[in-house]
Amino acid sequence: MSDLKEICSGLPLNPLPANRGRDPNVPHAPVRTPNLTAEEERLALRNALRYFPPSHHATLAPEFAQELRQYGHIYMYRFCPALRMRAYPIDQYPCRTRQAASMMLMIMNNLDPAVAQFPQELVTYGGNGQVFSNWAQFRLVMHYLSEMTEEQTLVMYSGHPMGLFPSLPSSPRAIITNGMVIPNYSSRDQYEKMFALGVSMYGQMTAGSYCYIGPQGIVHGTMLTVLNAGRRYLGSGDLRGRVFVTSGLGGMSGAQAKAAVISGCIGVIAEVDEVPLRKRHEQGWLMEVTSSMEQCIKRIRYHQVLVCTHSRSSKTPLSLGYHGNIVDLWERLVLEFERTGELLVDLGSDQTSLHNPYNGGYYPVQLSFRQANQLMSTDPDRFRSIVQESLRRQVMAINKLSNAGMFFWDYGNAFLLEAQRAGAEVKKVDGGATEFRYPSYVQHIMGDIFSLGFGPFRWVCTSGEPQDLAVTDSIAATVLEEISASVSDRIKQQYNDNIRWIREAGKHKMVVGSQARILYSDQKGRVCIALAINQAIADGRVSAPVVISRDHHDVSGTDSPFRETSNVYDGSAFCADMAVQNFVGDAFRGATWVALHNGGGVGWGEVMNGGFGLLLDGSEEAAKRARLMLNWDVSNGVARRCWSGNSNAYETIQRTMEDNRQLRVTMPFPVQDEHMLDRALQG
């Protein structure tokens, strides 16, 4: 394809492409406020110009300076390709190796306007999860990948392609790091400066590792969370007629409406930005939309009445998008309870991007959407104060509903962390450093599932053919059914949830962008699915290679004390050895590419996370890599969780050692007499 060859030919310099500026037909990232000094502005401009020969500096310098002052960052819009960004079939990429082509496909999927939150700012999701820092980097990366051989590795420094370096055929084809900042300088304010200077980047999780698969990637995890929340808090996995209230329909949070319907409940999701709200409705992910608070309450009450009367209609799930601020909705639910004694909500959470609270991740109730976007750039200090006041109001309403019987959990988006910093009443009496009044969904729901070895395993069919995806769905379901026949009841429940999911995945029409799928599986399931898909490629039942990956939000991938490792209580929740070891171990066990990031989910400086991509091409070499790497990728985290004292992880790693005699893990001896500790410390 000539257009793909053009974007793989390097930076277009003779002549320069026309500067079309920002496309008014796509959503754009909020203006950033790095507060650079005059000298730092000069440095940012100098840094951007080093991608180009001096003969072009006089042309590019004024427009880059304007971008920096107008948007708070130099995106280099002039170099944004006119080509439609999407995951083209793998054979269309002009490459010397299919491993490189698979990365190109995944990169372009991350920047597909149907997938990306702010495609022209290279933001995939989360408000600031970058694929690259600017468009020059994109073009250089595509060029390097097109030229790469199987004896070279592309080295990526926070969006910047350092270059191709000699390596082995067994080495990863790309090593990616994002935001690797000296710990004492890993603050939010420092990040804004470093990003504006073009020297560091926030890759979120799967944005900067090129492995995002659209909101489907979190639909399944959200469904499992809601389903298991029902089991834990309401005593039943049958959520028909139950009301779940939350907020956010943008990038990752866009999954909530679909997940609510699949889990069978009534999902009411508030969203202040009409664009993503309409997008989810047009995609069929959101069943109804209203900007009327009265209509919203009426629809909730209608379903509540049906539940009380045991009407057959009450069994119908609903996803209702409320175009308005979640704080208004929470306060109205409080008012309804105080007026009538009716509690109209069973389960509650929040999925706004509070890792980025002052730059578009959270919109305070006191301002309109337009007013907030303006104030966050013109008066960031005042905006910060208003956000914190809004968070205090939101928590006050949630606390009242919780006292009345609603079950609320933190979704690991830094909601309670930022609420605490704002002075809201979220402290847990006698709680540890990672504990709040409300548990995170990891502490109460998903953490034990992680410790069983289950996590978000993904694959992408590089042919782009729906038929290939259907074949892989069937393969995965068959594999899980065979394994589940001989596991314990606790593990069988997890398998059954995922078998149900994968058997029904196709009819829910969740593919946005690449032909991709996700399910939660343990170590044995992941290895067996990967090997079965690899064999199907060899046999021709799947027509082209398949990329396997996972969300970084997994058993081993992430050290995050306020999310993934919030249920680690041995004092190591703030240590990041696991994520770094995961990244290194995946690299030498066969991953096609690996990534390690500072930040992701709960924000810059709060987490370290690692991910991988691995190409299955039907070869025995691919099978060997998948077997070796996937076993490590899970066992690493289970072993760490076992050492921290988690009983699920202890049993899981013991069973894994019995299956694999080469695995030998240091097992903890628990203290059986707690009083003995008291006696020893009292002398």
XYZ file of C-alpha atoms in Angstrom:
683
model
C 0.000 0.000 0.000
C 1.573 3.260 -1.169
C 0.248 5.307 1.752
C 1.775 2.877 4.259
C 5.074 3.039 2.383
C 4.942 6.837 2.627
C 4.586 6.905 6.427
C 7.395 4.346 6.682
C 9.807 6.426 4.607
C 10.933 8.624 7.510
C 10.348 12.328 8.084
C 8.922 14.060 4.989
C 11.307 16.973 4.500
C 11.554 17.764 0.798
C 9.068 19.261 0.634
C 7.629 19.623 4.119
C 3.987 18.533 4.342
C 1.390 21.297 4.561
C 0.572 22.399 8.087
C -3.130 21.568 8.406
C -3.153 22.259 12.152
C -5.695 20.557 14.397
C -8.583 18.616 12.888
C -11.849 20.133 14.204
C -13.663 16.826 13.599
C -11.893 14.874 16.357
C -11.756 15.498 20.131
C -8.610 17.132 21.452
C -6.635 16.904 24.670
C -7.078 19.724 27.192
C -4.489 22.492 27.120
C -1.543 21.597 29.327
C -0.043 24.073 31.819
C 3.651 23.215 32.285
C 4.530 26.705 33.650
C 7.856 26.826 31.838
C 10.317 29.616 32.414
C 11.532 31.592 29.418
C 14.726 29.525 29.351
C 12.753 26.273 29.571
C 10.633 27.382 26.621
C 13.829 27.887 24.622
C 14.986 24.425 25.678
C 11.657 22.820 24.661
C 11.885 24.476 21.250
C 15.527 23.503 20.798
C 14.698 19.912 21.764
C 11.882 19.699 19.217
C 13.968 21.137 16.387
C 16.731 18.536 16.815
C 14.587 16.083 14.833
C 15.047 18.249 11.727
C 17.940 19.590 9.615
C 18.835 23.266 10.284
C 17.522 24.234 6.849
C 13.968 23.716 8.158
C 14.385 25.379 11.556
C 13.301 28.867 10.423
C 10.026 27.412 9.105
C 9.273 25.053 11.976
C 10.425 27.121 14.975
C 7.561 29.696 14.902
C 4.814 27.067 14.599
C 6.366 24.835 17.271
C 6.618 27.861 19.575
C 2.957 28.641 18.919
C 1.930 25.043 19.731
C 3.932 25.163 22.958
C 2.283 28.384 24.117
C -1.194 27.567 22.833
C -1.429 23.899 23.875
C 1.361 23.467 26.447
C 3.197 20.920 24.283
C 4.779 20.605 20.839
C 2.790 17.888 19.054
C 4.114 18.747 15.551
C 0.656 18.668 13.931
C 2.240 19.367 10.527
C 3.606 15.799 10.529
C 0.327 14.078 11.476
C -0.283 11.697 8.523
C -3.290 12.186 6.272
C -3.572 8.389 6.043
C -6.492 6.867 7.960
C -5.004 5.413 11.134
C -6.119 1.850 11.784
C -4.810 -1.697 12.190
C -4.153 -2.671 8.561
C -3.663 -6.391 7.825
C -0.131 -7.410 8.750
C 0.921 -8.313 5.194
C 0.334 -4.724 4.023
C 3.164 -3.251 6.105
C 6.441 -2.777 4.214
C 8.761 -4.680 6.589
C 11.648 -7.129 6.581
C 10.242 -9.083 9.525
C 6.722 -9.871 10.629
C 7.693 -9.110 14.212
C 8.231 -5.486 13.208
C 5.020 -5.466 11.169
C 3.073 -6.689 14.207
C 4.301 -3.694 16.212
C 3.349 -1.307 13.411
C -0.151 -2.783 13.368
C -0.511 -2.378 17.123
C 0.822 1.201 17.083
C -1.614 2.242 14.366
C -4.477 0.580 16.236
C -3.603 2.647 19.325
C -3.931 5.804 17.180
C -7.106 4.789 15.322
C -9.680 7.582 15.929
C -12.232 4.875 16.763
C -9.892 3.678 19.519
C -7.827 6.687 20.638
C -9.258 9.311 22.984
C -7.337 12.256 21.464
C -5.779 10.860 18.270
C -4.040 14.029 17.068
C -2.311 14.469 20.441
C -1.280 10.768 20.296
C -3.324 10.049 23.457
C -4.907 6.610 23.513
C -6.833 6.799 26.804
C -6.887 8.189 30.330
C -6.638 11.819 29.222
C -2.834 11.738 28.917
C -1.784 8.179 28.046
C 0.598 8.837 25.177
C 1.744 6.498 22.409
C 4.411 9.032 21.448
C 5.194 12.595 22.461
C 5.019 14.040 18.925
C 4.444 13.048 15.304
C 8.130 13.100 14.348
C 8.644 10.222 16.766
C 5.797 8.267 15.175
C 7.261 8.642 11.689
C 10.774 7.723 12.784
C 9.538 4.640 14.641
C 7.561 3.446 11.608
C 10.658 3.968 9.451
C 12.931 2.062 11.842
C 10.451 -0.813 12.067
C 10.219 -1.020 8.274
C 14.030 -1.319 8.047
C 14.563 -3.613 11.052
C 16.065 -7.084 10.655
C 15.870 -9.972 13.119
C 19.293 -9.014 14.416
C 18.280 -5.530 15.574
C 16.324 -4.101 18.497
C 14.534 -0.747 18.517
C 15.250 1.162 21.730
C 12.543 3.592 22.889
C 13.180 6.301 25.517
C 9.823 7.826 26.591
C 8.453 8.090 23.061
C 11.818 8.908 21.499
C 13.327 6.263 19.193
C 16.961 6.125 20.300
C 17.598 3.904 17.307
C 18.175 0.358 16.052
C 20.908 -1.531 17.897
C 22.485 -4.887 17.003
C 21.068 -7.835 18.968
C 20.215 -11.533 18.615
C 17.303 -13.152 16.758
C 16.134 -14.362 20.184
C 16.144 -10.789 21.581
C 13.065 -8.577 21.762
C 12.586 -6.466 18.646
C 11.770 -3.445 20.831
C 12.591 -2.350 24.371
C 10.307 0.454 25.555
C 10.600 2.568 28.688
C 8.337 5.477 29.576
C 8.792 8.012 32.351
C 11.825 6.447 33.995
C 12.495 9.440 36.243
C 14.747 9.566 39.314
C 12.302 8.905 42.228
C 12.808 12.235 44.021
C 11.792 14.068 40.824
C 8.794 11.927 39.926
C 6.185 14.516 40.887
C 3.183 15.664 38.874
C 4.530 19.199 38.434
C 7.901 17.887 37.308
C 6.148 15.626 34.820
C 4.352 18.524 33.153
C 7.676 20.277 32.646
C 9.472 17.181 31.385
C 6.676 16.330 28.965
C 6.649 19.887 27.629
C 10.425 19.687 27.190
C 9.931 16.505 25.187
C 12.226 14.439 27.419
C 9.760 12.195 29.259
C 6.316 10.773 28.640
C 3.386 9.181 30.464
C 2.639 5.929 28.646
C -0.266 4.940 30.927
C -0.250 1.152 30.665
C -1.111 -0.188 27.215
C -0.915 3.159 25.393
C 2.864 3.458 25.595
C 3.366 -0.287 25.091
C 1.223 -0.297 21.909
C -1.127 -2.975 23.273
C -4.457 -1.170 23.839
C -7.392 -2.936 22.184
C -10.113 -0.354 22.738
C -12.588 -0.316 25.612
C -13.198 -4.053 25.166
C -9.901 -4.421 27.002
C -11.552 -3.376 30.233
C -15.148 -4.518 29.589
C -14.342 -8.009 30.729
C -12.451 -6.930 33.857
C -15.248 -4.492 34.699
C -17.857 -7.212 34.221
C -15.905 -9.552 36.509
C -15.551 -6.787 39.086
C -19.280 -5.971 39.102
C -20.208 -9.665 39.143
C -17.873 -10.427 42.051
C -18.953 -7.246 43.860
C -22.481 -8.635 43.776
C -21.259 -11.924 45.197
C -19.304 -10.204 47.972
C -21.566 -7.291 48.921
C -25.044 -8.464 47.913
C -24.607 -12.199 48.438
C -25.493 -13.130 44.877
C -23.980 -13.273 41.402
C -27.464 -12.631 40.007
C -27.545 -8.845 39.577
C -30.771 -8.581 37.625
C -32.649 -5.521 38.832
C -29.733 -4.213 40.926
C -28.593 -0.616 40.336
C -24.927 0.265 39.801
C -24.065 3.997 39.701
C -20.702 5.261 38.482
C -19.128 7.882 36.221
C -16.994 8.125 33.108
C -17.639 7.034 29.509
C -14.388 8.172 27.903
C -11.462 5.817 27.251
C -11.189 2.935 29.702
C -14.316 4.009 31.573
C -16.324 3.635 28.350
C -16.507 -0.074 29.142
C -18.768 0.379 32.149
C -22.070 0.544 30.291
C -21.434 -2.643 28.316
C -20.113 -4.455 31.402
C -23.212 -3.519 33.405
C -25.506 -4.998 30.758
C -23.464 -8.199 30.383
C -23.459 -8.703 34.159
C -27.243 -8.199 34.124
C -27.674 -5.078 36.259
C -28.975 -1.540 35.728
C -25.946 0.645 35.062
C -26.287 4.415 35.412
C -23.158 6.215 34.231
C -22.677 9.990 34.436
C -20.499 11.743 31.846
C -19.941 15.504 31.498
C -18.552 15.379 27.948
C -21.243 14.801 25.339
C -18.782 13.538 22.700
C -17.792 10.211 24.353
C -21.347 9.794 25.643
C -22.773 9.997 22.109
C -19.922 7.830 20.804
C -20.763 5.004 23.226
C -24.439 5.309 22.329
C -23.719 5.159 18.589
C -21.476 2.136 19.138
C -24.350 0.382 20.879
C -22.453 0.206 24.156
C -24.948 2.509 25.864
C -28.653 1.706 25.597
C -30.166 5.051 26.604
C -29.005 8.657 27.033
C -30.605 11.524 28.955
C -29.548 14.977 30.110
C -32.579 15.185 32.405
C -32.007 14.397 36.068
C -35.757 13.807 36.434
C -35.714 11.239 33.630
C -32.678 9.576 35.149
C -34.343 9.161 38.553
C -37.584 8.098 36.883
C -35.847 5.286 34.980
C -34.059 4.049 38.122
C -37.281 4.139 40.137
C -39.196 2.379 37.360
C -36.821 -0.554 37.536
C -36.866 -0.510 41.350
C -40.666 -0.769 41.330
C -40.470 -3.674 38.894
C -38.020 -5.446 41.176
C -40.266 -4.967 44.183
C -43.265 -6.352 42.300
C -41.220 -9.251 40.905
C -42.201 -8.210 37.399
C -40.687 -10.192 34.539
C -39.522 -6.876 33.014
C -37.313 -6.273 36.042
C -34.953 -8.921 34.703
C -34.031 -6.716 31.735
C -30.607 -5.057 32.110
C -30.212 -1.379 31.281
C -27.306 0.978 30.634
C -28.323 4.613 31.023
C -25.942 7.444 30.256
C -26.626 10.622 32.231
C -25.188 13.692 30.506
C -24.260 15.630 33.588
C -21.960 15.706 36.579
C -21.749 12.644 38.826
C -21.731 14.858 41.929
C -25.171 16.200 41.018
C -26.394 12.630 40.567
C -25.006 11.433 43.916
C -26.519 14.442 45.717
C -29.889 13.859 44.059
C -29.849 10.194 45.138
C -29.218 11.401 48.697
C -32.139 13.819 48.411
C -34.443 11.043 47.161
C -33.433 8.869 50.104
C -33.994 11.664 52.615
C -37.393 12.509 51.105
C -38.791 9.005 50.610
C -36.573 6.555 52.496
C -35.920 4.767 49.189
C -32.310 3.799 48.476
C -32.210 3.810 44.692
C -28.679 2.422 44.320
C -27.125 -0.900 45.382
C -23.546 -0.603 44.143
C -21.426 2.482 43.497
C -17.993 3.386 42.170
C -16.180 6.017 40.092
C -14.041 5.709 36.985
C -13.084 9.258 36.115
C -9.356 9.773 35.358
C -8.352 11.011 38.796
C -4.740 10.114 38.169
C -4.941 13.381 36.188
C -7.358 15.478 38.289
C -6.324 18.994 37.291
C -5.872 18.621 33.550
C -9.097 17.119 32.257
C -9.322 13.897 34.253
C -12.017 15.231 36.598
C -14.627 17.937 36.014
C -15.876 19.735 39.144
C -19.598 20.104 39.695
C -19.429 23.895 40.175
C -18.417 24.536 36.546
C -19.794 23.626 33.160
C -17.657 21.452 30.897
C -16.655 24.488 28.822
C -15.923 26.650 31.879
C -13.745 23.912 33.407
C -11.681 23.473 30.247
C -11.066 27.210 30.157
C -10.245 27.669 33.842
C -7.816 24.716 34.067
C -5.486 26.555 31.669
C -6.137 30.195 32.620
C -6.106 29.830 36.415
C -4.837 26.354 37.380
C -4.554 27.183 41.118
C -8.205 28.224 41.350
C -9.221 25.213 39.283
C -7.361 22.920 41.680
C -9.226 24.429 44.630
C -12.601 23.967 42.898
C -11.793 20.335 42.029
C -10.962 19.605 45.656
C -14.201 21.204 46.849
C -16.122 19.073 44.333
C -14.398 15.912 45.552
C -15.371 16.735 49.148
C -19.016 17.159 48.081
C -18.921 13.901 46.116
C -17.546 11.929 49.044
C -20.059 13.507 51.449
C -22.937 12.244 49.288
C -21.370 8.797 48.851
C -20.861 8.501 52.612
C -24.544 9.237 53.276
C -25.686 6.622 50.758
C -23.158 4.131 52.096
C -24.466 4.632 55.630
C -27.915 3.832 54.246
C -26.761 0.526 52.743
C -25.108 1.184 49.374
C -21.832 -0.661 48.764
C -19.112 1.546 47.286
C -15.625 0.593 46.134
C -12.678 2.498 44.708
C -11.890 1.548 41.116
C -8.157 2.079 41.408
C -8.362 5.378 39.503
C -6.931 7.350 42.460
C -10.426 8.590 43.419
C -10.016 7.996 47.160
C -6.356 9.012 47.071
C -7.191 12.410 45.553
C -10.278 12.762 47.747
C -8.087 12.252 50.810
C -5.631 14.858 49.530
C -8.599 17.202 49.089
C -9.612 16.753 52.748
C -12.646 14.509 52.178
C -13.733 12.060 54.871
C -12.316 8.833 53.456
C -9.860 7.830 56.171
C -10.111 4.306 57.543
C -9.748 4.161 61.305
C -6.551 2.264 62.175
C -6.010 1.613 58.447
C -2.652 1.117 56.799
C -1.009 3.408 54.258
C -2.966 1.902 51.354
C -6.337 1.586 53.097
C -9.330 3.938 53.017
C -12.882 3.953 54.339
C -13.883 2.118 51.160
C -11.804 -0.785 49.831
C -10.284 -0.707 46.406
C -11.663 -3.269 44.009
C -8.305 -5.067 44.224
C -8.445 -5.332 48.022
C -11.951 -6.784 48.130
C -12.635 -8.233 44.698
C -9.867 -8.718 42.129
C -6.806 -9.155 44.357
C -7.630 -12.724 45.337
C -8.334 -13.473 41.674
C -4.866 -12.155 40.787
C -3.398 -14.349 43.512
C -4.986 -17.388 41.879
C -2.974 -16.419 38.795
C -5.927 -15.049 36.824
C -5.505 -11.872 34.820
C -6.325 -10.103 31.531
C -4.857 -12.167 28.675
C -5.341 -10.733 25.155
C -4.792 -11.529 21.520
C -5.080 -9.643 18.211
C -5.679 -11.361 14.849
C -3.322 -9.547 12.502
C -5.260 -10.539 9.377
C -8.035 -8.145 10.409
C -10.531 -10.896 9.551
C -13.513 -11.445 11.900
C -13.480 -15.128 10.951
C -10.013 -15.531 12.467
C -11.262 -13.969 15.687
C -14.247 -16.337 15.748
C -11.903 -19.334 15.360
C -9.668 -18.127 18.205
C -12.719 -17.520 20.413
C -13.780 -21.126 19.868
C -10.244 -22.399 20.541
C -10.036 -20.443 23.824
C -13.447 -21.652 25.020
C -12.599 -25.275 24.257
C -9.251 -25.024 26.050
C -10.809 -23.498 29.168
C -13.591 -26.096 29.253
C -11.031 -28.927 29.107
C -8.932 -27.445 31.920
C -11.916 -26.565 34.134
C -12.986 -30.192 34.321
C -10.139 -30.935 36.744
C -9.755 -27.871 38.986
C -10.994 -26.920 42.460
C -14.411 -25.307 42.911
C -12.904 -21.876 43.646
C -10.894 -21.914 40.416
C -13.762 -23.513 38.492
C -15.956 -20.465 39.225
C -13.357 -18.213 37.590
C -13.127 -20.540 34.611
C -16.905 -20.691 34.275
C -17.169 -16.873 34.294
C -14.621 -16.699 31.500
C -16.089 -19.563 29.469
C -19.453 -17.797 29.590
C -17.745 -14.579 28.526
C -15.828 -16.009 25.584
C -18.793 -18.043 24.338
C -20.905 -14.861 24.219
C -18.183 -12.336 23.305
C -18.939 -12.266 19.586
C -22.609 -11.382 19.960
C -21.834 -8.387 22.170
C -20.005 -6.673 19.252
C -17.126 -5.368 21.319
C -14.503 -5.108 18.600
C -13.404 -1.498 18.159
C -10.331 -1.210 15.956
C -8.303 -4.420 15.677
C -9.858 -7.891 15.692
C -9.000 -8.459 19.326
C -10.212 -10.428 22.309
C -9.570 -10.514 26.045
C -10.361 -12.978 28.795
C -9.106 -13.638 32.312
C -7.096 -16.810 32.666
C -4.533 -18.356 34.951
C -1.060 -19.549 33.956
C -2.113 -22.931 32.589
C -4.992 -21.447 30.609
C -2.834 -18.726 29.024
C -0.128 -21.166 27.942
C -2.613 -23.682 26.558
C -4.603 -21.040 24.641
C -1.428 -19.545 23.143
C -0.142 -22.959 22.053
C -3.517 -23.936 20.584
C -3.758 -20.676 18.612
C -0.170 -21.098 17.395
C -1.041 -24.599 16.171
C -4.161 -23.256 14.414
C -1.939 -20.769 12.547
C 0.387 -23.612 11.543
C -2.596 -25.660 10.347
C -4.092 -22.763 8.385
C -7.281 -22.602 10.477
C -6.192 -19.061 11.419
C -5.026 -17.244 8.301
C -2.288 -14.967 9.708
C -0.135 -14.498 12.822
C -1.666 -13.503 16.158
C -0.205 -11.072 18.699
C -0.683 -12.073 22.328
C -0.332 -9.582 25.172
C -2.097 -8.576 28.367
C -3.158 -5.534 30.274
C -0.330 -4.394 32.568
C -3.059 -4.478 35.242
C -2.289 -8.086 36.044
C -0.781 -10.624 38.406
C 2.861 -9.656 37.824
C 2.876 -6.591 35.628
C 2.256 -3.804 38.094
C 3.479 -2.543 41.445
C 0.813 -0.036 42.469
C 0.154 0.436 46.208
C -3.233 2.053 45.634
C -4.432 -0.495 43.088
C -2.792 -3.738 41.893
C -0.724 -4.340 45.031
C -3.059 -2.642 47.516
C -3.744 -6.037 49.112
C -0.049 -6.650 49.827
C 0.303 -6.093 53.585
C 3.883 -7.081 54.419
C 5.218 -3.542 53.984
C 6.345 -4.068 50.368
C 3.351 -2.434 48.675
C 5.527 0.574 47.766
C 8.344 -1.566 46.333
C 8.623 -2.029 42.561
C 10.870 -5.080 42.181
C 8.078 -7.227 40.722
C 7.271 -4.990 37.749
C 10.940 -4.472 36.880
C 11.717 -8.183 37.179
C 8.667 -8.944 35.036
C 9.906 -6.624 32.277
C 13.446 -8.054 32.337
C 12.299 -11.669 32.596
C 9.847 -11.366 29.691
C 12.625 -9.816 27.581
C 15.022 -12.760 27.772
C 12.317 -15.447 27.720
C 11.054 -14.620 24.248
C 8.783 -11.550 24.147
C 8.688 -9.744 20.793
C 8.665 -6.437 22.650
C 8.603 -5.352 26.282
C 7.683 -2.090 28.024
C 8.259 -0.600 31.478
C 6.448 2.537 32.618
C 6.346 4.979 35.501
C 2.683 5.795 35.994
C -0.441 4.069 34.785
C -3.976 3.940 36.140
C -3.355 5.889 39.339
C -0.887 8.419 37.991
C 2.679 9.528 37.502
C 4.950 8.649 40.422
C 2.361 6.325 41.986
C 3.071 3.075 40.126
C 5.542 1.053 38.043
C 4.150 -1.278 35.398
C 5.393 -3.560 32.658
C 3.898 -5.224 29.607
C 4.790 -7.291 26.557
C 3.762 -8.286 23.057
C 4.551 -11.696 21.550
C 3.934 -12.729 17.946
C 2.588 -16.234 17.327
C 3.385 -17.224 13.744
C 2.730 -20.969 13.827
C 6.380 -21.910 14.314
C 7.853 -24.194 16.941
C 10.067 -21.270 17.999
C 6.940 -19.182 18.761
C 5.479 -22.051 20.792
C 8.702 -22.371 22.785
C 8.773 -18.625 23.515
C 5.107 -18.552 24.524
C 5.467 -21.500 26.886
C 8.584 -20.169 28.601
C 7.542 -16.514 28.804
C 3.912 -16.947 29.856
C 4.813 -19.353 32.652
C 7.244 -16.773 34.059
C 4.910 -13.843 33.398
C 2.347 -15.270 35.825
C 4.480 -17.168 38.357
C 6.620 -14.106 39.090
C 3.647 -12.248 40.561
C 2.060 -15.250 42.266
C 5.381 -15.966 44.025
C 5.618 -12.347 45.227
C 2.019 -12.426 46.493
C 2.699 -15.749 48.199
C 5.748 -14.294 50.001
C 3.610 -11.358 51.195
C 1.261 -13.797 52.943
C -1.663 -14.304 50.543
C -3.125 -17.771 51.053
C -4.556 -18.028 47.524
C -1.110 -17.317 46.083
C 0.520 -19.824 48.476
C -1.735 -22.621 47.249
C -1.383 -21.562 43.610
C 2.422 -21.474 43.577
C 2.610 -24.778 45.461
C 0.425 -26.401 42.801
C 2.518 -24.815 40.034
C 5.749 -26.187 41.545
C 4.190 -29.662 41.577
C 3.429 -29.321 37.852
C 6.894 -27.967 36.999
C 9.844 -29.456 38.905
C 12.192 -26.770 37.530
C 10.278 -24.117 39.461
C 11.496 -23.670 43.043
C 10.050 -20.747 45.017
C 11.037 -19.542 48.500
C 7.951 -20.196 50.629
C 7.091 -18.180 53.765
C 6.640 -19.657 57.236
C 3.738 -17.786 58.868
C 3.860 -16.715 62.502
C 1.271 -18.901 64.264
C 1.283 -17.196 67.659
C 0.724 -13.431 67.367
C 0.976 -13.072 71.179
C 4.557 -14.311 70.950
C 5.382 -11.155 68.964
C 3.885 -8.983 71.696
C 5.867 -10.805 74.383
C 9.110 -10.466 72.407
C 8.618 -6.754 71.779
C 7.743 -6.090 75.414
C 11.059 -7.602 76.478
